[in-house]
């Protein structure tokens, strides 16, 4: 299949950047990133600079890959990361527009690579259980309802890719933050410090310059792990509780 | 007190203000509609004018009314703040954006809100301002009342005989409907009132509300324009 | 050089306890002054950095990723073993120890493996306390499943994302230490070299990948947790960034690489579909709990399937060869990975393969769907003879158990595994070999430690399923925090190191020259093209089956490839900028040398054991022929560009009797 690729090229954070158009011949069994490999190999052959893009596991779990493909983070298929998107979902002759995540809190580093370290700082603000190694009681000492553990797992399945922020017209990181707050608040081990956690993580999220949630739901629709915005409601609840409850 | 200031300057705190003021205004709309439906009583305005007098003279209602104005302004101001901060947070735009299945209203609350605010000014200029701060309205006597009251009923009839104003009202109410379509459920989500069983009910309720309440208001100009003229 | 494994004296079961009671301690006030560098933040690195931070050491942690959460530990699907015996099925520390030794084909160190089995239960407790959402049963207690090579249920899991959840747990613990200031995190920093001062590892040269700047970092000791070298095969289930450089750079500074030829080929991966392919995707071993592996008995049927004239479901039950169940009735589809992989190769080489390339076998859930469907129908009081209903109910059960894996399969192949059997084929997955370490996880270079997949210690010649997560976390949470003290206790008088001494500046200059030679090379071929060719050579000559002739040829091919690489590689850009091609070039250069060492090691080991299968050494039945009389040793290699030197650590088995592994 012959494709026309319009790819965002930007030398560095200070560069204004713009689109470049490339012709690529791909096969339908390829993954989207393998198609990008083909493009890059052809650029290197011409001794040009290949397109910088982030990728690692290529099986949809590490959260590295991040491309907005034809206007949707991770491309047209729901519940799919860029690396899991296969070319059979495109047609011969298609024009594909590829852009980086866009949000002020995710500055572009080069081409399609953005800086997502703000997510790490949100987790550092409280996205953990304060337990040191070796302090743990027996794993079965606290039974946890199967459904609750399952719900926590659904929230914990977040891969930290940032598609929620990329999809959100407000550039909000609420789904990311909520997924972690939810995961830990649902588990009895994490519940203990859930108020403190919610308060500190939200404060950091605000400080990092993410926008405010207006419950549009674009994050949920584009999340490759299909994390529900019910988690955002839970974060709101935890947060309100943390401010008005307690001392 | 620092905790309170921190809360109301945090993203979720601000959203909570939007949610609570929004819910208050949702409640107000129902009361307002119930009162206004008295305009459909065919008694030459006796019921409605008496109601209007009560609404402008009862001290408790006055307090609530000023609270209501304040909440409208707060909702609008906070909405503007959110919009401008979110715009800044988003930074640059995508060259192509094909949205997943999200409602149009949810992405355009600021635009809808601005239109509604403009509509509220027109609406209040037509009735509230004229009633409270001018002598344009005629005075009428109502049986059983020892004072004369302003004839707001006639003012309504006059206003809604103007086809341009009727259209403006209908547009305003349609805008309101879209705003509520997202706003109703969104308010509950922001409050964290979310439950796998009840959230779908709230969602359905919100959509019914978003259609029925503006429709109820819309009956009035239509009634005056087509039936009463 | 004599290799001292420093195994404590005494009974096997008491060694670790006694060691802990007698080891030297470092007082809290001294810990604050002692600096530790941790390279790599996967399961082993993140858990080590977090725990050392908790203990009070000054830790600097490095990852080439943009965040510690991206390490490839995250991709482990199936689970983590622990001898909790929650299922009351006869599990014990000894049994986990024994299974691991046996599974590893008697090529690992007894004392290390026993310690691993001992701390396995602590890991589960620790992870639960961190909020890891392990699967639970209706009573709210932890659920288990079975994995290959064992006859008990001791694998804890979180859907098909156990590695992710455990890594996130370690990442969270690490994040907490970062926020407390105990750990300084260096994201997007790659270790380019290890620096020795007076024979001890005292720091690293790291490259800031965003700016290209070389940085000198000094510390009292250096801990490597930089993962395995599976990417030497180009196509593997490893992430694209996985590399051997941190370990290899240390080897070039004198560290020994142990058993490099022990690589694990995982039997259940999605088959290769074309030349452009960049990586292979694993289908969790847990699928073998319920899936049955088969190929058509007749080559004609296999051919028809390859040419898409027939489908798997078209082959009648009697015309199928469930070859694992046939050959290994005791373990059936749950034989260890090396055995399952080789069996797949045998049937495919014989012309029974079902993927278009000829390299693929079926993994079929039809009978599991029927079995579960009947049991569901029965428990719901429905008609167990209603075929449609039973299939529907059974499909639901399978979906609940493996839904995300089936979804992943469908996304990649475009085929529905519920109605048609999956096609799978073995692929490189894990490397048991790694830096030689003693009982303290210290390499032969003092102050240089290696954890997780990066070391060689626990899995022998073959790793059992769900044991990699166990080892990574055991090393990081429960072993290194103690054993590093034995080294650091003697360092309390050593002041903080100055990274501006001659040793550091020299190392930095060498790195600069090395990188400059890559970017200024006026070559024509891309790094990727060399990597692909390296992978093919490795797969053909040092893959699932190896021979003396092939290995000799392969080694020469790699040496030629290396010469061609340095003469003709083209790397765009400069070293003073964000340059992913340069990163890749430096890694591939190291992989090439490491690949050569793997050939050398495989050639030396004239036996078949675990993942190392030499065609010359087979039993009459075609099974692997281990030669305990001559090869019960760890091969620890000292690198030399022409003649690597072998050092042997004899393995002493005092508690298990060496037997021919039998899964029949």
Tab-separated table of N, CA and C in Angstrom, chain A residues 19 68-73 78 97 99-105 165-171 174 202 205-206 209-218 221-222 229-230 232-237 239-240 243-244, chain B residues 3-4 6-16 81-82 85-103 106-107 109 182 185-196 199:
chain	number	residue	atom	x	y	z
A	19	UNK	N	4.924	20.691	9.300
A	19	UNK	CA	4.708	19.382	8.690
A	19	UNK	C	5.632	19.156	7.505
A	68	UNK	N	-0.259	11.332	17.664
A	68	UNK	CA	-1.635	11.674	17.328
A	68	UNK	C	-1.777	11.395	15.837
A	69	UNK	N	-2.571	10.387	15.513
A	69	UNK	CA	-2.682	9.928	14.136
A	69	UNK	C	-4.046	10.339	13.588
A	70	UNK	N	-4.026	11.101	12.542
A	70	UNK	CA	-5.262	11.642	11.973
A	70	UNK	C	-6.170	12.236	13.042
A	71	UNK	N	-5.565	12.988	13.934
A	71	UNK	CA	-6.353	13.725	14.915
A	71	UNK	C	-6.768	12.951	16.144
A	72	UNK	N	-6.304	11.704	16.268
A	72	UNK	CA	-6.636	10.980	17.503
A	72	UNK	C	-5.390	10.385	18.144
A	73	UNK	N	-5.238	10.604	19.460
A	73	UNK	CA	-4.101	10.005	20.150
A	73	UNK	C	-4.129	8.487	19.961
A	78	UNK	N	-10.112	2.306	19.121
A	78	UNK	CA	-10.174	2.510	20.568
A	78	UNK	C	-9.462	1.354	21.273
A	97	UNK	N	-1.911	11.945	8.885
A	97	UNK	CA	-1.275	13.075	9.563
A	97	UNK	C	-0.794	12.611	10.936
A	99	UNK	N	1.100	13.755	14.457
A	99	UNK	CA	1.521	14.888	15.285
A	99	UNK	C	1.936	14.399	16.670
A	100	UNK	N	2.677	15.222	17.396
A	100	UNK	CA	3.017	14.845	18.782
A	100	UNK	C	1.843	15.142	19.726
A	101	UNK	N	1.904	14.608	20.936
A	101	UNK	CA	0.961	15.017	22.001
A	101	UNK	C	1.041	16.534	22.089
A	102	UNK	N	-0.065	17.188	22.258
A	102	UNK	CA	-0.007	18.633	22.456
A	102	UNK	C	-0.642	19.022	23.787
A	103	UNK	N	0.169	19.660	24.602
A	103	UNK	CA	-0.271	20.175	25.885
A	103	UNK	C	0.902	20.967	26.434
A	104	UNK	N	0.601	22.048	27.129
A	104	UNK	CA	1.697	22.874	27.632
A	104	UNK	C	2.574	22.098	28.614
A	105	UNK	N	1.970	21.184	29.339
A	105	UNK	CA	2.741	20.431	30.333
A	105	UNK	C	3.580	19.317	29.699
A	165	UNK	N	-4.212	13.358	28.385
A	165	UNK	CA	-3.881	14.782	28.313
A	165	UNK	C	-3.915	15.247	26.854
A	166	UNK	N	-3.393	14.393	25.977
A	166	UNK	CA	-3.354	14.743	24.560
A	166	UNK	C	-4.758	14.886	23.987
A	167	UNK	N	-5.669	14.041	24.462
A	167	UNK	CA	-7.026	14.068	23.929
A	167	UNK	C	-7.840	15.210	24.514
A	168	UNK	N	-7.545	15.582	25.741
A	168	UNK	CA	-8.375	16.556	26.442
A	168	UNK	C	-8.237	17.944	25.838
A	169	UNK	N	-9.351	18.569	25.449
A	169	UNK	CA	-9.258	19.929	24.928
A	169	UNK	C	-8.731	20.905	25.976
A	170	UNK	N	-8.791	20.503	27.247
A	170	UNK	CA	-8.303	21.372	28.315
A	170	UNK	C	-6.873	21.027	28.738
A	171	UNK	N	-6.296	20.012	28.132
A	171	UNK	CA	-4.967	19.582	28.555
A	171	UNK	C	-4.943	19.189	30.020
A	174	UNK	N	-6.413	14.860	34.690
A	174	UNK	CA	-7.268	14.294	35.728
A	174	UNK	C	-7.402	12.779	35.623
A	202	UNK	N	-3.184	16.319	43.502
A	202	UNK	CA	-3.912	17.357	42.764
A	202	UNK	C	-3.122	18.671	42.784
A	205	UNK	N	-0.430	18.336	40.275
A	205	UNK	CA	-1.024	18.363	38.934
A	205	UNK	C	-1.311	19.811	38.513
A	206	UNK	N	-1.852	20.592	39.445
A	206	UNK	CA	-2.146	21.994	39.135
A	206	UNK	C	-0.856	22.773	38.883
A	209	UNK	N	0.848	22.690	35.554
A	209	UNK	CA	0.257	23.445	34.452
A	209	UNK	C	-0.738	22.672	33.606
A	210	UNK	N	-1.263	21.580	34.154
A	210	UNK	CA	-2.316	20.870	33.433
A	210	UNK	C	-3.618	21.645	33.573
A	211	UNK	N	-4.512	21.444	32.617
A	211	UNK	CA	-5.794	22.148	32.648
A	211	UNK	C	-6.774	21.512	33.618
A	212	UNK	N	-7.985	22.086	33.647
A	212	UNK	CA	-8.985	21.587	34.586
A	212	UNK	C	-10.007	20.722	33.873
A	213	UNK	N	-10.448	19.705	34.558
A	213	UNK	CA	-11.386	18.759	33.956
A	213	UNK	C	-12.749	19.395	33.794
A	214	UNK	N	-13.325	19.302	32.603
A	214	UNK	CA	-14.722	19.724	32.493
A	214	UNK	C	-15.598	18.562	32.020
A	215	UNK	N	-15.201	17.385	32.389
A	215	UNK	CA	-16.030	16.189	32.210
A	215	UNK	C	-16.472	15.952	30.772
A	216	UNK	N	-15.589	16.224	29.844
A	216	UNK	CA	-15.926	16.019	28.435
A	216	UNK	C	-15.895	14.537	28.097
A	217	UNK	N	-14.903	13.846	28.636
A	217	UNK	CA	-14.824	12.404	28.396
A	217	UNK	C	-13.953	12.020	27.221
A	218	UNK	N	-13.249	12.985	26.621
A	218	UNK	CA	-12.367	12.656	25.494
A	218	UNK	C	-11.224	11.754	25.971
A	221	UNK	N	-12.364	8.184	26.069
A	221	UNK	CA	-12.581	7.651	24.725
A	221	UNK	C	-11.266	7.314	24.039
A	222	UNK	N	-10.197	8.057	24.364
A	222	UNK	CA	-8.925	7.827	23.687
A	222	UNK	C	-7.915	7.065	24.532
A	229	UNK	N	-13.875	7.333	33.339
A	229	UNK	CA	-13.866	8.603	34.074
A	229	UNK	C	-14.616	8.480	35.398
A	230	UNK	N	-15.170	7.317	35.678
A	230	UNK	CA	-15.693	7.098	37.033
A	230	UNK	C	-14.586	7.329	38.052
A	232	UNK	N	-12.411	9.601	37.875
A	232	UNK	CA	-12.305	11.038	38.143
A	232	UNK	C	-13.317	11.438	39.214
A	233	UNK	N	-14.503	10.853	39.123
A	233	UNK	CA	-15.498	11.140	40.164
A	233	UNK	C	-14.962	10.716	41.528
A	234	UNK	N	-14.299	9.555	41.534
A	234	UNK	CA	-13.756	9.086	42.809
A	234	UNK	C	-12.673	10.023	43.316
A	235	UNK	N	-11.849	10.527	42.413
A	235	UNK	CA	-10.819	11.491	42.820
A	235	UNK	C	-11.478	12.751	43.389
A	236	UNK	N	-12.507	13.237	42.697
A	236	UNK	CA	-13.206	14.426	43.200
A	236	UNK	C	-13.709	14.198	44.618
A	237	UNK	N	-14.282	13.017	44.799
A	237	UNK	CA	-14.829	12.663	46.112
A	237	UNK	C	-13.715	12.622	47.158
A	239	UNK	N	-10.906	14.080	47.034
A	239	UNK	CA	-10.313	15.402	47.218
A	239	UNK	C	-11.190	16.275	48.115
A	240	UNK	N	-12.490	16.283	47.802
A	240	UNK	CA	-13.406	17.073	48.614
A	240	UNK	C	-13.369	16.577	50.057
A	243	UNK	N	-10.294	17.745	51.898
A	243	UNK	CA	-10.258	19.150	52.286
A	243	UNK	C	-11.227	19.438	53.434
A	244	UNK	N	-12.454	18.896	53.311
A	244	UNK	CA	-13.465	19.264	54.301
A	244	UNK	C	-13.542	18.288	55.467
B	3	UNK	N	-6.591	26.598	54.260
B	3	UNK	CA	-7.042	25.401	53.547
B	3	UNK	C	-8.205	25.716	52.624
B	4	UNK	N	-9.044	26.673	53.065
B	4	UNK	CA	-10.216	27.006	52.256
B	4	UNK	C	-9.783	27.760	50.996
B	6	UNK	N	-6.819	27.586	49.639
B	6	UNK	CA	-6.153	26.594	48.787
B	6	UNK	C	-7.164	25.801	47.988
B	7	UNK	N	-8.232	25.424	48.665
B	7	UNK	CA	-9.229	24.603	48.001
B	7	UNK	C	-9.853	25.369	46.830
B	8	UNK	N	-10.262	26.601	47.100
B	8	UNK	CA	-10.974	27.326	46.044
B	8	UNK	C	-10.061	27.865	44.947
B	9	UNK	N	-8.755	27.728	45.167
B	9	UNK	CA	-7.872	28.096	44.054
B	9	UNK	C	-7.307	26.850	43.383
B	10	UNK	N	-7.708	25.679	43.875
B	10	UNK	CA	-7.247	24.448	43.217
B	10	UNK	C	-8.177	24.129	42.059
B	11	UNK	N	-7.695	23.273	41.157
B	11	UNK	CA	-8.501	22.963	39.980
B	11	UNK	C	-9.822	22.330	40.384
B	12	UNK	N	-9.760	21.386	41.306
B	12	UNK	CA	-10.998	20.704	41.683
B	12	UNK	C	-11.900	21.644	42.475
B	13	UNK	N	-11.306	22.500	43.307
B	13	UNK	CA	-12.092	23.478	44.047
B	13	UNK	C	-12.870	24.388	43.114
B	14	UNK	N	-12.191	24.857	42.107
B	14	UNK	CA	-12.850	25.746	41.146
B	14	UNK	C	-13.967	25.012	40.408
B	15	UNK	N	-13.663	23.762	40.078
B	15	UNK	CA	-14.695	22.982	39.400
B	15	UNK	C	-15.881	22.757	40.329
B	16	UNK	N	-15.578	22.640	41.607
B	16	UNK	CA	-16.658	22.431	42.556
B	16	UNK	C	-17.558	23.667	42.630
B	81	UNK	N	-12.692	31.916	33.835
B	81	UNK	CA	-11.364	31.612	34.368
B	81	UNK	C	-10.906	30.217	33.924
B	82	UNK	N	-11.816	29.261	34.039
B	82	UNK	CA	-11.497	27.891	33.633
B	82	UNK	C	-11.156	27.845	32.152
B	85	UNK	N	-7.735	29.441	31.532
B	85	UNK	CA	-6.638	28.605	32.049
B	85	UNK	C	-6.492	27.336	31.223
B	86	UNK	N	-7.613	26.759	30.839
B	86	UNK	CA	-7.557	25.534	30.049
B	86	UNK	C	-6.976	25.782	28.671
B	87	UNK	N	-7.302	26.948	28.138
B	87	UNK	CA	-6.783	27.289	26.823
B	87	UNK	C	-5.251	27.398	26.904
B	88	UNK	N	-4.804	28.020	27.985
B	88	UNK	CA	-3.361	28.163	28.171
B	88	UNK	C	-2.714	26.790	28.390
B	89	UNK	N	-3.396	25.924	29.147
B	89	UNK	CA	-2.831	24.598	29.436
B	89	UNK	C	-2.717	23.770	28.167
B	90	UNK	N	-3.645	23.957	27.250
B	90	UNK	CA	-3.616	23.162	26.037
B	90	UNK	C	-2.482	23.639	25.126
B	91	UNK	N	-2.223	24.920	25.151
B	91	UNK	CA	-1.165	25.441	24.273
B	91	UNK	C	-1.590	25.379	22.827
B	92	UNK	N	-0.733	24.783	22.004
B	92	UNK	CA	-1.016	24.777	20.566
B	92	UNK	C	-2.103	23.762	20.222
B	93	UNK	N	-2.675	23.953	19.056
B	93	UNK	CA	-3.780	23.085	18.634
B	93	UNK	C	-3.293	22.043	17.649
B	94	UNK	N	-4.091	21.000	17.487
B	94	UNK	CA	-3.779	19.994	16.478
B	94	UNK	C	-4.158	20.514	15.101
B	95	UNK	N	-3.373	20.094	14.110
B	95	UNK	CA	-3.711	20.459	12.735
B	95	UNK	C	-4.991	19.731	12.330
B	96	UNK	N	-5.066	18.484	12.747
B	96	UNK	CA	-6.266	17.695	12.477
B	96	UNK	C	-6.767	17.209	13.811
B	97	UNK	N	-8.061	17.282	14.021
B	97	UNK	CA	-8.580	16.706	15.261
B	97	UNK	C	-9.894	16.012	14.936
B	98	UNK	N	-9.868	14.703	15.056
B	98	UNK	CA	-11.139	14.017	14.879
B	98	UNK	C	-11.507	13.446	16.223
B	99	UNK	N	-12.570	13.964	16.782
B	99	UNK	CA	-12.886	13.587	18.143
B	99	UNK	C	-13.529	12.228	18.228
B	100	UNK	N	-13.237	11.594	19.293
B	100	UNK	CA	-13.961	10.372	19.596
B	100	UNK	C	-15.375	10.795	19.991
B	101	UNK	N	-16.188	9.820	20.310
B	101	UNK	CA	-17.579	10.121	20.600
B	101	UNK	C	-17.746	10.892	21.924
B	102	UNK	N	-17.616	12.198	21.828
B	102	UNK	CA	-17.932	13.041	22.977
B	102	UNK	C	-18.948	14.068	22.499
B	103	UNK	N	-19.784	14.557	23.405
B	103	UNK	CA	-20.860	15.454	22.975
B	103	UNK	C	-20.300	16.819	22.582
B	106	UNK	N	-20.318	19.361	25.423
B	106	UNK	CA	-19.309	19.286	26.469
B	106	UNK	C	-18.054	20.066	26.107
B	107	UNK	N	-17.768	20.143	24.812
B	107	UNK	CA	-16.554	20.861	24.411
B	107	UNK	C	-16.796	22.353	24.240
B	109	UNK	N	-18.889	24.424	26.303
B	109	UNK	CA	-19.621	24.983	27.438
B	109	UNK	C	-19.348	26.477	27.603
B	182	UNK	N	-24.976	18.897	28.949
B	182	UNK	CA	-23.717	18.459	29.555
B	182	UNK	C	-23.658	18.814	31.037
B	185	UNK	N	-25.339	16.486	34.287
B	185	UNK	CA	-24.610	15.295	34.728
B	185	UNK	C	-23.203	15.645	35.189
B	186	UNK	N	-22.621	16.615	34.495
B	186	UNK	CA	-21.259	17.030	34.814
B	186	UNK	C	-21.149	17.528	36.254
B	187	UNK	N	-22.206	18.226	36.702
B	187	UNK	CA	-22.192	18.752	38.071
B	187	UNK	C	-22.073	17.608	39.074
B	188	UNK	N	-22.781	16.529	38.809
B	188	UNK	CA	-22.723	15.385	39.720
B	188	UNK	C	-21.363	14.700	39.666
B	189	UNK	N	-20.818	14.591	38.464
B	189	UNK	CA	-19.496	13.977	38.297
B	189	UNK	C	-18.457	14.774	39.089
B	190	UNK	N	-18.542	16.106	39.001
B	190	UNK	CA	-17.572	16.940	39.706
B	190	UNK	C	-17.707	16.791	41.217
B	191	UNK	N	-18.945	16.630	41.654
B	191	UNK	CA	-19.141	16.443	43.091
B	191	UNK	C	-18.660	15.064	43.544
B	192	UNK	N	-18.347	14.228	42.560
B	192	UNK	CA	-17.896	12.881	42.919
B	192	UNK	C	-19.073	11.966	43.212
B	193	UNK	N	-20.281	12.429	42.884
B	193	UNK	CA	-21.448	11.580	43.110
B	193	UNK	C	-21.593	10.669	41.910
B	194	UNK	N	-20.981	9.515	42.052
B	194	UNK	CA	-20.916	8.616	40.915
B	194	UNK	C	-21.131	7.208	41.416
B	195	UNK	N	-21.954	6.490	40.730
B	195	UNK	CA	-22.259	5.134	41.174
B	195	UNK	C	-22.696	4.335	39.961
B	196	UNK	N	-22.201	3.104	39.854
B	196	UNK	CA	-22.550	2.322	38.664
B	196	UNK	C	-24.059	2.164	38.477
B	199	UNK	N	-25.651	6.513	38.437
B	199	UNK	CA	-25.174	7.509	37.473
B	199	UNK	C	-25.964	7.479	36.165
